[in-house]
CSV table of C-alpha atoms and ligand atoms in Angstrom, one decimal:
chain,number,residue,atom,x,y,z
A,16,MET,CA,-28.4,84.5,245.5
A,17,SER,CA,-25.0,84.6,244.0
A,18,LYS,CA,-24.5,84.0,240.1
A,19,HIS,CA,-25.3,79.9,241.4
A,20,ASP,CA,-28.9,80.0,241.4
A,21,SER,CA,-31.1,77.8,239.7
A,22,LYS,CA,-31.1,79.7,236.0
A,23,SER,CA,-27.0,79.2,235.9
A,24,GLU,CA,-27.1,75.8,236.6
A,25,GLU,CA,-29.7,74.5,233.7
A,26,ASN,CA,-28.4,76.3,231.6
A,27,LYS,CA,-24.7,75.4,231.8
A,28,VAL,CA,-22.9,73.9,228.8
A,29,THR,CA,-19.3,73.2,229.9
A,30,GLU,CA,-19.6,69.2,231.2
A,31,SER,CA,-21.5,68.7,228.0
A,32,ALA,CA,-19.5,70.4,225.0
A,33,PRO,CA,-17.3,67.6,222.8
A,34,ILE,CA,-14.3,67.1,224.5
A,35,LYS,CA,-11.0,67.8,223.1
A,36,ALA,CA,-7.8,65.4,223.9
A,37,HIS,CA,-6.2,69.1,225.3
A,38,GLU,CA,-8.3,68.9,228.1
A,39,PHE,CA,-7.0,65.5,229.6
A,40,ASP,CA,-4.2,65.6,232.9
A,41,SER,CA,-3.6,62.6,233.4
A,42,HIS,CA,-1.2,64.0,236.3
A,43,PHE,CA,-4.9,65.8,238.5
A,44,LYS,CA,-6.1,62.4,239.7
A,45,TYR,CA,-2.6,62.1,241.4
A,46,GLU,CA,-3.6,65.7,242.8
A,47,ILE,CA,-6.4,64.0,244.5
A,48,THR,CA,-6.0,60.5,246.1
A,49,GLU,CA,-2.8,62.7,247.9
A,50,GLU,CA,-5.4,64.9,250.1
A,51,HIS,CA,-7.2,63.2,252.6
A,52,GLY,CA,-10.8,61.8,251.7
A,53,GLY,CA,-9.1,61.1,248.5
A,54,GLU,CA,-7.6,58.0,248.2
A,55,LYS,CA,-10.0,56.3,247.0
A,56,LEU,CA,-10.7,57.6,244.1
A,57,LYS,CA,-8.9,54.9,241.4
A,58,HIS,CA,-11.6,52.6,242.4
A,59,CYS,CA,-14.1,53.5,241.6
A,60,PHE,CA,-16.1,51.3,238.5
A,61,GLN,CA,-19.2,54.0,237.3
A,62,CYS,CA,-21.5,52.1,239.0
A,63,GLY,CA,-24.0,54.3,240.1
A,64,THR,CA,-25.3,54.2,243.0
A,65,CYS,CA,-23.5,58.1,244.2
A,66,THR,CA,-25.8,59.2,241.0
A,67,SER,CA,-28.9,56.4,242.2
A,68,ASP,CA,-29.0,58.3,245.7
A,69,CYS,CA,-27.9,61.9,246.1
A,70,PRO,CA,-30.7,63.9,246.9
A,71,ILE,CA,-29.7,66.6,244.4
A,72,ALA,CA,-29.4,64.8,241.7
A,73,ARG,CA,-33.4,63.9,241.5
A,74,PHE,CA,-33.5,67.0,241.7
A,75,SER,CA,-31.6,68.9,239.0
A,76,ASP,CA,-31.1,68.2,235.7
A,77,SER,CA,-27.3,69.1,235.6
A,78,TYR,CA,-25.7,67.3,238.6
A,79,ARG,CA,-24.7,64.4,238.7
A,80,PRO,CA,-21.5,63.4,241.2
A,81,ARG,CA,-20.2,60.3,239.6
A,82,THR,CA,-19.6,62.6,236.5
A,83,LEU,CA,-17.5,64.8,239.0
A,84,ILE,CA,-16.3,62.0,239.7
A,85,ARG,CA,-15.5,60.3,236.7
A,86,MET,CA,-14.3,64.0,234.8
A,87,ALA,CA,-11.8,64.0,237.4
A,88,LEU,CA,-10.6,60.4,236.6
A,89,LEU,CA,-9.9,61.4,232.8
A,90,GLY,CA,-8.2,64.9,234.3
A,91,LEU,CA,-10.7,67.0,233.6
A,92,LYS,CA,-9.3,69.2,235.3
A,93,ASP,CA,-10.7,72.9,233.5
A,94,ARG,CA,-13.8,71.1,233.4
A,95,VAL,CA,-14.5,69.7,236.5
A,96,LEU,CA,-12.8,73.1,238.9
A,97,SER,CA,-15.3,75.4,237.5
A,98,SER,CA,-18.1,73.8,237.1
A,99,GLU,CA,-20.9,75.2,238.6
A,100,THR,CA,-22.4,71.8,239.7
A,101,LEU,CA,-19.9,71.1,242.2
A,102,TRP,CA,-21.2,73.7,245.1
A,103,LEU,CA,-24.8,71.2,244.8
A,104,CYS,CA,-23.7,68.4,246.8
A,105,ALA,CA,-24.9,69.2,250.1
A,106,ALA,CA,-22.2,67.3,251.7
A,107,CYS,CA,-25.1,65.0,252.4
A,108,PHE,CA,-22.6,61.5,252.5
A,109,THR,CA,-24.5,58.3,251.5
A,110,CYS,CA,-22.8,58.5,248.5
A,111,THR,CA,-19.6,58.1,250.7
A,112,ASP,CA,-21.6,55.6,253.1
A,113,ARG,CA,-23.5,53.6,250.3
A,114,CYS,CA,-20.4,53.3,247.0
A,115,PRO,CA,-19.7,49.9,247.0
A,116,GLN,CA,-16.7,51.1,246.0
A,117,ASP,CA,-15.4,52.5,249.6
A,118,ILE,CA,-14.9,56.2,247.6
A,119,GLU,CA,-15.4,58.5,250.3
A,120,VAL,CA,-17.8,60.5,247.4
A,121,ALA,CA,-18.6,64.1,249.1
A,122,SER,CA,-14.9,64.3,250.3
A,123,ILE,CA,-13.8,63.9,246.8
A,124,ILE,CA,-15.7,66.7,245.7
A,125,ARG,CA,-14.7,68.9,248.8
A,126,ILE,CA,-11.5,68.6,247.6
A,127,LEU,CA,-12.4,69.5,244.1
A,128,ARG,CA,-13.8,71.9,245.5
A,129,ASN,CA,-11.2,73.4,247.6
A,130,ALA,CA,-9.3,73.5,244.2
A,131,ALA,CA,-11.3,75.2,242.7
A,132,VAL,CA,-11.2,77.9,245.3
A,133,HIS,CA,-7.4,77.9,244.9
A,134,ARG,CA,-7.9,78.9,241.4
A,135,GLY,CA,-10.7,82.5,242.5
A,136,GLY,CA,-13.9,80.2,241.8
A,137,ILE,CA,-15.6,80.5,245.8
A,138,PRO,CA,-19.7,81.7,245.3
A,139,LEU,CA,-20.8,84.3,247.1
A,140,ILE,CA,-22.2,82.9,250.2
A,141,PHE,CA,-18.9,81.0,251.2
A,142,LYS,CA,-16.6,84.2,251.5
A,143,GLU,CA,-19.4,85.8,253.5
A,144,LEU,CA,-18.8,82.6,256.1
A,145,GLY,CA,-15.4,82.8,255.8
A,146,SER,CA,-15.3,86.5,256.7
A,147,SER,CA,-18.0,86.1,259.0
A,148,ILE,CA,-16.1,83.8,260.5
A,149,LEU,CA,-12.5,85.6,260.4
A,150,GLU,CA,-14.4,89.0,262.0
A,151,THR,CA,-16.5,86.9,265.2
A,152,GLY,CA,-15.4,83.7,265.4
A,153,ILE,CA,-18.8,82.1,264.0
A,154,ALA,CA,-20.1,82.2,261.2
A,155,TYR,CA,-23.6,84.2,261.2
A,156,ARG,CA,-23.3,87.6,261.7
A,157,ILE,CA,-25.5,87.8,265.3
A,158,PRO,CA,-28.2,90.7,265.5
A,159,GLU,CA,-27.1,93.0,269.0
A,160,LEU,CA,-31.2,92.8,269.0
A,161,ARG,CA,-30.5,88.9,269.8
A,162,LEU,CA,-27.9,89.2,272.0
A,163,LYS,CA,-30.3,91.4,274.3
A,164,LYS,CA,-32.9,88.9,273.7
A,165,ARG,CA,-30.5,85.7,275.4
A,166,GLU,CA,-30.6,88.4,278.6
A,167,THR,CA,-34.0,89.3,278.7
A,168,THR,CA,-34.8,85.0,278.5
A,169,GLY,CA,-32.1,83.6,281.5
A,170,LEU,CA,-30.0,82.2,278.4
A,171,PRO,CA,-25.6,82.8,279.6
A,172,GLN,CA,-23.9,85.4,277.4
A,173,LEU,CA,-22.2,83.8,274.2
A,174,PRO,CA,-19.2,82.8,275.5
A,175,LYS,CA,-16.0,85.0,273.7
A,176,SER,CA,-14.5,85.0,270.3
A,177,ASN,CA,-10.7,85.1,269.6
A,178,PRO,CA,-10.5,86.8,266.5
A,179,GLU,CA,-7.0,87.3,266.8
A,180,ASP,CA,-6.3,83.2,267.5
A,181,ILE,CA,-8.2,83.1,264.3
A,182,ALA,CA,-6.9,85.2,261.9
A,183,LYS,CA,-3.6,83.7,263.1
A,184,LEU,CA,-4.5,79.7,261.7
A,185,ALA,CA,-6.2,81.7,259.1
A,186,LYS,CA,-2.7,82.8,258.1
A,187,ALA,CA,-0.9,79.6,259.4
A,188,THR,CA,-3.7,77.8,257.4
A,189,GLY,CA,-3.9,79.7,253.9
A,190,PHE,CA,-7.6,81.0,254.0
A,191,SER,CA,-7.0,84.3,255.0
A,192,LYS,CA,-5.0,84.3,251.1
A,193,LEU,CA,-7.8,82.5,249.4
A,194,LEU,CA,-10.4,84.6,250.2
A,195,LYS,CA,-8.3,87.7,249.8
A,196,ARG,CA,-7.4,86.4,246.8
A,197,ASN,CA,-11.6,85.7,246.1
A,198,GLU,CA,-12.3,89.0,246.9
A,199,LYS,CA,-12.8,90.2,243.6
A,200,THR,CA,-14.7,87.5,241.2
V,3,MET,CA,0.0,60.4,272.9
V,4,THR,CA,-0.5,57.5,271.1
V,5,THR,CA,-3.1,55.9,273.8
V,6,PRO,CA,-5.9,59.3,274.5
V,7,LYS,CA,-7.5,58.4,278.1
V,8,LYS,CA,-10.5,57.0,276.9
V,9,SER,CA,-14.2,58.8,278.2
V,10,PRO,CA,-16.0,58.1,280.9
V,11,ASN,CA,-19.0,55.6,279.4
V,12,SER,CA,-21.3,58.0,280.9
V,13,SER,CA,-20.7,62.2,282.5
V,14,SER,CA,-22.9,63.7,283.8
V,15,LYS,CA,-21.6,67.1,283.1
V,16,PHE,CA,-20.5,68.7,279.9
V,17,LEU,CA,-19.3,71.3,277.5
V,18,LEU,CA,-22.0,72.8,275.4
V,19,PHE,CA,-20.9,74.5,272.1
V,20,LEU,CA,-23.5,75.9,270.7
V,21,GLY,CA,-22.2,76.4,267.3
V,22,CYS,CA,-23.8,79.3,264.6
V,23,ALA,CA,-26.9,78.3,264.0
V,24,ILE,CA,-28.1,78.1,266.6
V,25,PRO,CA,-27.9,80.9,268.8
V,26,TYR,CA,-28.3,83.2,265.2
V,27,ARG,CA,-31.8,82.0,265.2
V,28,VAL,CA,-33.0,78.7,265.9
V,29,THR,CA,-33.2,79.8,270.5
V,30,SER,CA,-36.1,77.4,271.2
V,31,TYR,CA,-34.1,74.2,270.5
V,32,GLU,CA,-31.1,75.8,273.3
V,33,ILE,CA,-33.8,76.8,275.5
V,34,SER,CA,-36.0,73.6,275.4
V,35,THR,CA,-32.6,71.6,275.6
V,36,ARG,CA,-31.3,73.5,278.7
V,37,LYS,CA,-34.8,73.0,280.4
V,38,VAL,CA,-34.9,68.9,279.7
V,39,LEU,CA,-31.4,68.3,280.3
V,40,ALA,CA,-31.6,70.0,283.5
V,41,LYS,CA,-34.5,68.1,284.6
V,42,LEU,CA,-32.5,64.8,283.6
V,43,GLY,CA,-29.7,66.2,285.7
V,44,ILE,CA,-27.0,66.5,283.1
V,45,THR,CA,-25.6,69.5,284.1
V,46,LEU,CA,-24.7,71.9,281.2
V,47,ILE,CA,-21.2,74.3,281.8
V,48,GLU,CA,-20.4,76.8,279.1
V,49,MET,CA,-17.7,77.0,277.3
V,50,THR,CA,-15.1,80.3,278.3
V,51,GLU,CA,-14.5,80.6,274.7
V,52,TYR,CA,-15.4,78.9,271.5
V,53,ASN,CA,-15.3,79.4,267.4
V,54,CYS,CA,-17.3,77.5,264.1
V,55,CYS,CA,-16.2,74.2,264.6
V,56,GLY,CA,-15.5,74.6,260.7
V,57,LEU,CA,-18.4,72.7,259.1
V,58,PRO,CA,-19.2,76.0,257.2
V,59,ILE,CA,-16.2,76.6,255.2
V,60,ASP,CA,-15.1,72.7,254.9
V,61,PRO,CA,-15.4,73.0,250.9
V,62,VAL,CA,-13.4,76.8,250.8
V,63,ASN,CA,-10.9,75.4,252.9
V,64,HIS,CA,-11.1,72.0,254.3
V,65,GLU,CA,-7.0,72.7,256.4
V,66,MET,CA,-8.8,75.3,258.8
V,67,MET,CA,-11.6,72.9,259.1
V,68,VAL,CA,-9.3,71.2,260.4
V,69,ALA,CA,-7.9,73.8,262.3
V,70,LEU,CA,-10.6,75.8,263.7
V,71,ALA,CA,-12.5,72.5,264.6
V,72,ALA,CA,-9.2,71.2,266.5
V,73,ARG,CA,-9.0,74.4,268.3
V,74,ASN,CA,-12.9,74.4,269.7
V,75,LEU,CA,-11.2,70.2,271.9
V,76,CYS,CA,-8.0,72.4,272.5
V,77,LEU,CA,-10.2,74.6,274.2
V,78,ALA,CA,-12.5,71.6,275.4
V,79,GLU,CA,-9.7,69.9,276.9
V,80,LYS,CA,-8.5,72.4,278.9
V,81,GLN,CA,-11.5,73.0,281.0
V,82,GLY,CA,-11.1,68.7,281.1
V,83,LEU,CA,-15.1,68.0,280.1
V,84,ASN,CA,-16.4,66.0,277.1
V,85,ILE,CA,-18.2,69.1,274.4
V,86,VAL,CA,-21.9,68.1,273.6
V,87,THR,CA,-23.4,69.6,271.2
V,88,LEU,CA,-27.5,70.8,269.3
V,89,CYS,CA,-26.1,71.0,265.7
V,90,PRO,CA,-25.1,67.5,263.9
V,91,GLY,CA,-23.3,69.6,262.2
V,92,CYS,CA,-20.5,70.8,264.3
V,93,ALA,CA,-21.3,66.8,266.3
V,94,GLY,CA,-19.9,65.7,263.1
V,95,THR,CA,-17.5,68.3,262.8
V,96,LEU,CA,-16.5,67.3,266.4
V,97,ARG,CA,-16.1,63.9,266.6
V,98,LYS,CA,-14.8,63.5,262.8
V,99,VAL,CA,-12.0,66.0,263.4
V,100,ASN,CA,-11.0,64.6,266.8
V,101,LYS,CA,-10.8,60.9,265.1
V,102,LYS,CA,-8.3,61.7,262.5
V,103,LEU,CA,-5.8,63.6,265.0
V,104,LYS,CA,-6.0,60.7,267.1
V,105,GLN,CA,-5.2,58.3,264.2
V,106,ASN,CA,-3.1,60.5,262.3
V,107,LYS,CA,-0.3,61.5,263.2
V,108,GLU,CA,1.3,63.7,260.6
V,109,LEU,CA,-1.8,65.3,259.8
V,110,ARG,CA,-1.7,66.2,264.4
V,111,GLU,CA,1.8,67.7,264.7
V,112,ARG,CA,0.6,69.8,261.1
V,113,ILE,CA,-2.4,71.2,263.4
V,114,ASN,CA,0.0,71.7,266.4
V,115,GLY,CA,2.0,73.5,264.8
V,116,TYR,CA,-0.8,76.3,263.9
V,117,LEU,CA,-2.2,75.6,266.7
V,118,LYS,CA,1.1,76.2,268.9
V,119,GLU,CA,0.8,79.8,267.7
V,120,THR,CA,-2.0,80.3,269.9
V,121,GLY,CA,-1.0,78.8,272.8
V,122,LEU,CA,-2.8,75.8,272.2
V,123,GLU,CA,-1.9,71.8,271.7
V,124,PHE,CA,-4.9,69.2,270.7
V,125,LYS,CA,-3.9,65.6,272.6
V,126,GLY,CA,-6.7,63.9,272.7
V,127,THR,CA,-8.1,63.4,275.9
V,128,ILE,CA,-11.9,64.5,275.3
V,129,GLU,CA,-15.2,63.4,273.7
V,130,ALA,CA,-17.4,65.3,271.7
V,131,LYS,CA,-21.3,63.8,271.0
V,132,HIS,CA,-24.5,64.8,269.8
V,133,LEU,CA,-27.6,65.9,272.3
V,134,LEU,CA,-29.1,62.5,270.7
V,135,GLN,CA,-26.0,60.4,271.4
V,136,LEU,CA,-25.9,61.9,274.7
V,137,LEU,CA,-29.9,60.3,275.2
V,138,VAL,CA,-29.1,57.4,274.6
V,139,GLU,CA,-26.4,56.2,276.0
V,140,ASP,CA,-25.4,59.0,278.6
V,141,ILE,CA,-29.0,59.3,280.0
V,142,GLY,CA,-30.3,56.6,279.0
V,143,LEU,CA,-34.3,55.6,277.5
V,144,GLU,CA,-34.9,54.0,281.6
V,145,ARG,CA,-34.3,57.2,283.6
V,146,ILE,CA,-35.9,59.6,280.8
V,147,LYS,CA,-39.2,56.9,280.9
V,148,ASP,CA,-39.2,57.8,284.2
V,149,LYS,CA,-39.0,61.7,284.1
V,150,VAL,CA,-42.4,61.4,281.3
V,151,LYS,CA,-45.4,62.9,283.3
V,152,ARG,CA,-47.9,63.4,280.7
V,153,PRO,CA,-47.2,60.7,277.8
V,154,LEU,CA,-48.6,61.3,274.9
V,155,THR,CA,-50.8,58.5,273.9
V,156,ASN,CA,-53.5,58.7,271.2
V,157,MET,CA,-50.7,61.2,268.9
V,158,ASN,CA,-48.5,60.6,266.3
V,159,VAL,CA,-45.7,61.9,266.1
V,160,THR,CA,-42.4,61.1,263.2
V,161,GLU,CA,-38.9,62.2,262.5
V,162,HIS,CA,-36.3,63.8,260.7
V,163,ALA,CA,-33.1,63.1,262.2
V,164,GLY,CA,-31.0,64.7,259.9
V,165,CYS,CA,-28.4,63.3,257.9
V,166,HIS,CA,-24.9,64.1,259.1
V,167,VAL,CA,-26.4,62.8,262.8
V,168,SER,CA,-24.8,58.7,261.5
V,169,ARG,CA,-23.1,59.9,258.4
V,170,PRO,CA,-20.5,59.3,258.1
V,171,ALA,CA,-20.9,56.2,259.7
V,172,ASP,CA,-16.8,55.9,259.1
V,173,GLY,CA,-16.1,59.3,261.7
V,174,VAL,CA,-19.0,60.1,263.2
V,175,ASP,CA,-19.7,56.6,264.3
V,176,PHE,CA,-23.0,56.5,265.8
V,177,GLU,CA,-25.2,54.7,265.0
V,178,ASN,CA,-26.4,52.5,261.1
V,179,PRO,CA,-27.9,56.3,258.8
V,180,GLU,CA,-29.1,52.9,256.5
V,181,ASP,CA,-31.9,52.2,259.5
V,182,PRO,CA,-31.2,55.0,262.6
V,183,GLU,CA,-32.9,53.5,266.1
V,184,ALA,CA,-31.9,56.8,268.4
V,185,LEU,CA,-34.8,59.2,267.2
V,186,LYS,CA,-37.1,56.4,266.7
V,187,ASN,CA,-36.8,55.2,270.1
V,188,LEU,CA,-36.8,58.6,272.1
V,189,ILE,CA,-39.8,59.9,270.9
V,190,GLU,CA,-41.1,56.4,271.7
V,191,VAL,CA,-40.8,57.0,275.4
V,192,THR,CA,-43.0,60.3,275.3
V,193,GLY,CA,-45.6,57.5,275.0
V,194,ALA,CA,-46.6,59.1,271.1
V,195,LYS,CA,-47.1,56.5,267.9
V,196,TYR,CA,-44.0,57.0,265.7
V,197,VAL,CA,-45.6,56.4,262.3
V,198,ASP,CA,-43.2,55.4,259.5
V,199,TYR,CA,-42.6,57.4,256.0
V,200,THR,CA,-42.0,56.9,252.4
V,201,ASP,CA,-38.1,58.0,252.0
V,202,LYS,CA,-37.2,58.9,255.8
V,203,ILE,CA,-33.9,59.0,255.7
V,204,ALA,CA,-33.5,61.1,253.0
V,205,CYS,CA,-31.7,64.5,252.9
V,206,CYS,CA,-33.7,67.6,253.5
V,207,GLY,CA,-31.1,69.4,251.0
V,208,ALA,CA,-30.8,72.8,253.9
V,209,PRO,CA,-26.6,72.8,253.3
V,210,ILE,CA,-26.8,74.4,249.3
V,211,ALA,CA,-29.9,76.6,250.8
V,212,GLY,CA,-26.7,79.7,250.6
V,213,VAL,CA,-26.3,78.1,246.2
V,214,ASN,CA,-29.2,77.4,244.9
V,215,ASP,CA,-32.9,78.4,246.7
V,216,ARG,CA,-35.2,76.2,244.2
V,217,ILE,CA,-33.5,71.6,245.1
V,218,PRO,CA,-34.0,71.7,248.6
V,219,LEU,CA,-37.6,73.2,248.6
V,220,GLN,CA,-38.4,70.5,246.2
V,221,LEU,CA,-36.5,68.2,248.9
V,222,THR,CA,-38.5,69.0,251.6
V,223,ARG,CA,-41.4,69.8,250.7
V,224,GLU,CA,-41.4,65.8,249.0
V,225,LYS,CA,-40.8,65.1,252.9
V,226,LEU,CA,-43.4,67.4,254.0
V,227,VAL,CA,-46.2,65.8,252.0
V,228,HIS,CA,-45.0,62.0,252.6
V,229,VAL,CA,-44.9,63.3,256.8
V,230,LYS,CA,-48.8,64.0,256.3
V,231,GLU,CA,-50.0,61.3,253.7
V,232,ALA,CA,-48.1,59.4,256.9
V,233,GLY,CA,-50.7,60.7,259.2
V,234,ALA,CA,-47.8,62.1,261.4
V,235,GLN,CA,-49.5,65.4,263.5
V,236,ALA,CA,-46.6,66.9,264.9
V,237,LEU,CA,-42.8,65.9,262.9
V,238,ILE,CA,-39.5,66.4,265.4
V,239,THR,CA,-35.7,67.6,264.3
V,240,VAL,CA,-32.5,67.5,266.2
V,241,CYS,CA,-31.1,70.5,263.5
V,242,PRO,CA,-31.6,74.1,263.9
V,243,PHE,CA,-30.8,73.8,259.4
V,244,CYS,CA,-33.3,70.7,259.0
V,245,HIS,CA,-35.7,72.3,261.7
V,246,MET,CA,-35.7,75.9,259.8
V,247,MET,CA,-36.0,74.0,256.3
V,248,PHE,CA,-39.1,72.2,257.5
V,249,ASP,CA,-41.0,74.2,259.9
V,250,THR,CA,-39.5,78.0,259.0
V,251,ASN,CA,-39.9,77.5,255.4
V,252,GLN,CA,-43.2,75.7,255.7
V,253,PRO,CA,-45.2,78.8,254.6
V,254,ARG,CA,-43.4,79.0,251.7
V,255,ILE,CA,-43.4,75.9,250.5
V,256,GLU,CA,-47.6,76.3,250.9
V,257,ARG,CA,-47.1,79.2,248.8
V,258,MET,CA,-44.9,78.0,246.2
V,259,PHE,CA,-46.5,74.2,245.6
V,260,ASN,CA,-49.7,75.4,246.7
V,261,GLU,CA,-50.2,72.7,249.2
V,262,SER,CA,-51.4,73.2,253.1
V,263,PHE,CA,-49.3,71.5,255.6
V,264,LYS,CA,-50.0,72.7,259.5
V,265,THR,CA,-47.4,70.3,260.1
V,266,PRO,CA,-45.6,71.2,263.3
V,267,VAL,CA,-42.5,70.8,263.6
V,268,LEU,CA,-41.0,70.8,267.0
V,269,HIS,CA,-36.7,70.5,268.8
V,270,TYR,CA,-37.0,66.8,270.0
V,271,PRO,CA,-36.8,68.3,273.4
V,272,GLN,CA,-39.8,70.3,273.3
V,273,LEU,CA,-41.6,66.7,272.2
V,274,LEU,CA,-40.3,65.1,275.9
V,275,GLY,CA,-40.1,68.5,277.7
V,276,LEU,CA,-44.5,68.5,277.1
V,277,ALA,CA,-44.2,65.0,278.4
V,278,MET,CA,-42.4,65.9,281.1
V,279,ASP,CA,-44.7,67.7,282.1
V,280,PHE,CA,-43.5,71.4,281.7
V,281,SER,CA,-45.2,74.3,280.1
V,282,PRO,CA,-44.9,75.5,276.3
V,283,GLU,CA,-43.9,78.6,277.9
V,284,GLU,CA,-41.1,76.6,278.9
V,285,LEU,CA,-40.3,75.0,276.4
V,286,ASP,CA,-40.4,77.9,273.6
V,287,LEU,CA,-43.0,76.9,271.7
V,288,LYS,CA,-44.1,80.2,270.8
V,289,GLY,CA,-40.1,80.5,268.8
V,290,LEU,CA,-42.0,77.7,265.8
V,291,ARG,CA,-43.4,79.2,263.4
V,292,VAL,CA,-46.0,76.5,262.6
V,293,ASP,CA,-48.4,76.8,264.8
V,294,PRO,CA,-48.4,73.4,267.5
V,295,THR,CA,-51.5,74.5,268.8
V,296,LYS,CA,-53.2,71.7,268.3
V,297,ILE,CA,-51.5,68.7,269.4
V,298,VAL,CA,-50.0,71.2,272.4
V,299,SER,CA,-54.3,71.4,273.2
V,300,GLN,CA,-54.8,67.7,273.2
V,301,ILE,CA,-51.7,66.7,275.1
V,302,HIS,CA,-53.5,69.5,278.0
V,303,GLY,CA,-56.3,68.3,277.1
V,304,ALA,CA,-57.3,72.3,277.0
V,305,LYS,CA,-60.8,73.5,274.4
V,306,LYS,CA,-59.9,74.2,270.6
V,307,GLY,CA,-58.5,77.6,270.3
V,308,ASP,CA,-57.3,77.8,273.6
V,309,SER,CA,-53.5,79.2,272.6
V,310,LYS,CA,-53.1,81.5,275.9
V,311,TRP,CA,-49.9,80.4,275.9
M,405,LIG,S1,-20.5,54.9,244.0
M,405,LIG,FE1,-18.5,54.9,243.3
M,405,LIG,S2,-17.9,53.3,242.6
M,405,LIG,FE2,-20.0,54.0,241.7
M,405,LIG,S3,-19.9,55.2,240.7
M,405,LIG,FE3,-20.4,56.7,242.6
M,405,LIG,S4,-18.6,56.6,242.3
M,405,LIG,FE4,-17.6,55.3,241.8
M,406,LIG,S1,-22.9,64.5,249.3
M,406,LIG,FE1,-23.4,65.1,247.7
M,406,LIG,S2,-23.3,64.0,246.1
M,406,LIG,FE2,-22.7,62.6,248.0
M,406,LIG,S3,-25.4,61.9,247.9
M,406,LIG,FE3,-25.2,64.0,249.2
M,406,LIG,S4,-25.8,65.5,248.2
M,406,LIG,FE4,-24.9,63.9,246.5
């Protein structure tokens, strides 16, 4: 279990601490609207549909997509990017499908996560998935026994992967650099 | 590339994109799918090479997700065939990226810049589909019904299709996520009685199981309660992750909440396969955590407790 477990989620205080004037970064919303999926951020009128229909919000005391959107709009960059609740979105896209303003809510949360990783805050599980993809081409390391069992059950061998080509893509997109930067966190 | 070659309305040959979760721990889904599709006249071709669809690392780096998905699409283009996936996450990712790359020249050129170093280029000549879409669009309910030899009459069945089968609606472009019909219709062609339940289209929480060990189990537990209240004898899934939540984790949920469900969770091809008169062995029902003996006995009219299969 990483530090992003259920207990720390309930104890987090960053979002509810009083906001200081210097925390507002008025440019932050434009960093989001420039990204694919973030274009309509400014259309949010805080109706709350996303939060009321969010499956995670129903069982979490702190996870609220509307709050994340509001924080992004206000430019509370440090707060929102260091918020552990950012990692609770299940990417079910219910909010995206139901937002009356056509905002891709789940995509905005993904943009915020990408930005958080950029600053060095990546939950353990994503480090593991990422390094597995770099090494094996797929997200999970399949035990030798499983591969043998495929043969005995008459399933064809898995298609081969190509770590050299994956490494090239990881380099070009900046993915390998991101994982390295996050190595010690 | 402005007008990508239109894919034929229906085809009988597909490249099988296995993804990561199925070969890792949900092989019963793969085994049963292969059996059932072969009988329905679909030829599955193995990919010569593949990699993760990209979805798991979308939260880390969207650009790499797009590149990984694009690479798979390019590999399929080289083999000249449309892709079918068993995982809705893979299907949704490949469909969304395929659409974006076809529509957005700037993105396409950038991604092709990365792919060039690996000798590939995205051209936009193929489609990717999830198994459900293949079943309803390329085979069709009528043809499936023709192959049902042992109608599952007197059996109450329901579904958890999984969010990514149809969400986000714009991008996946399959069915209305607020009122899905595909899996319902597919269950009904087996002869089973489809039962509805409260919050049927709600998420199971699987995607955050790696960062939070409580919420996904609470979500899944609540759905299991509703499924039981509705009187369903089996729950049908078409997603490896949803299946792990409802089947693999069911005993854990029962212990945690001190409840008893004992609801068998079958991959749709297993249900259809039973109705097509495949044996439980052929469909790898042994690969399920929650014992489905009760429903198999009902179908086969076997004596209670007879679980020789
Ligand atoms: S549903 Fe859309 S408009 Fe309403 S609060 Fe959420 S993001 Fe804003
Ligand atoms: S995509 Fe994330 S924020 Fe939106 S409804 Fe699903 S879990 Fe909630």
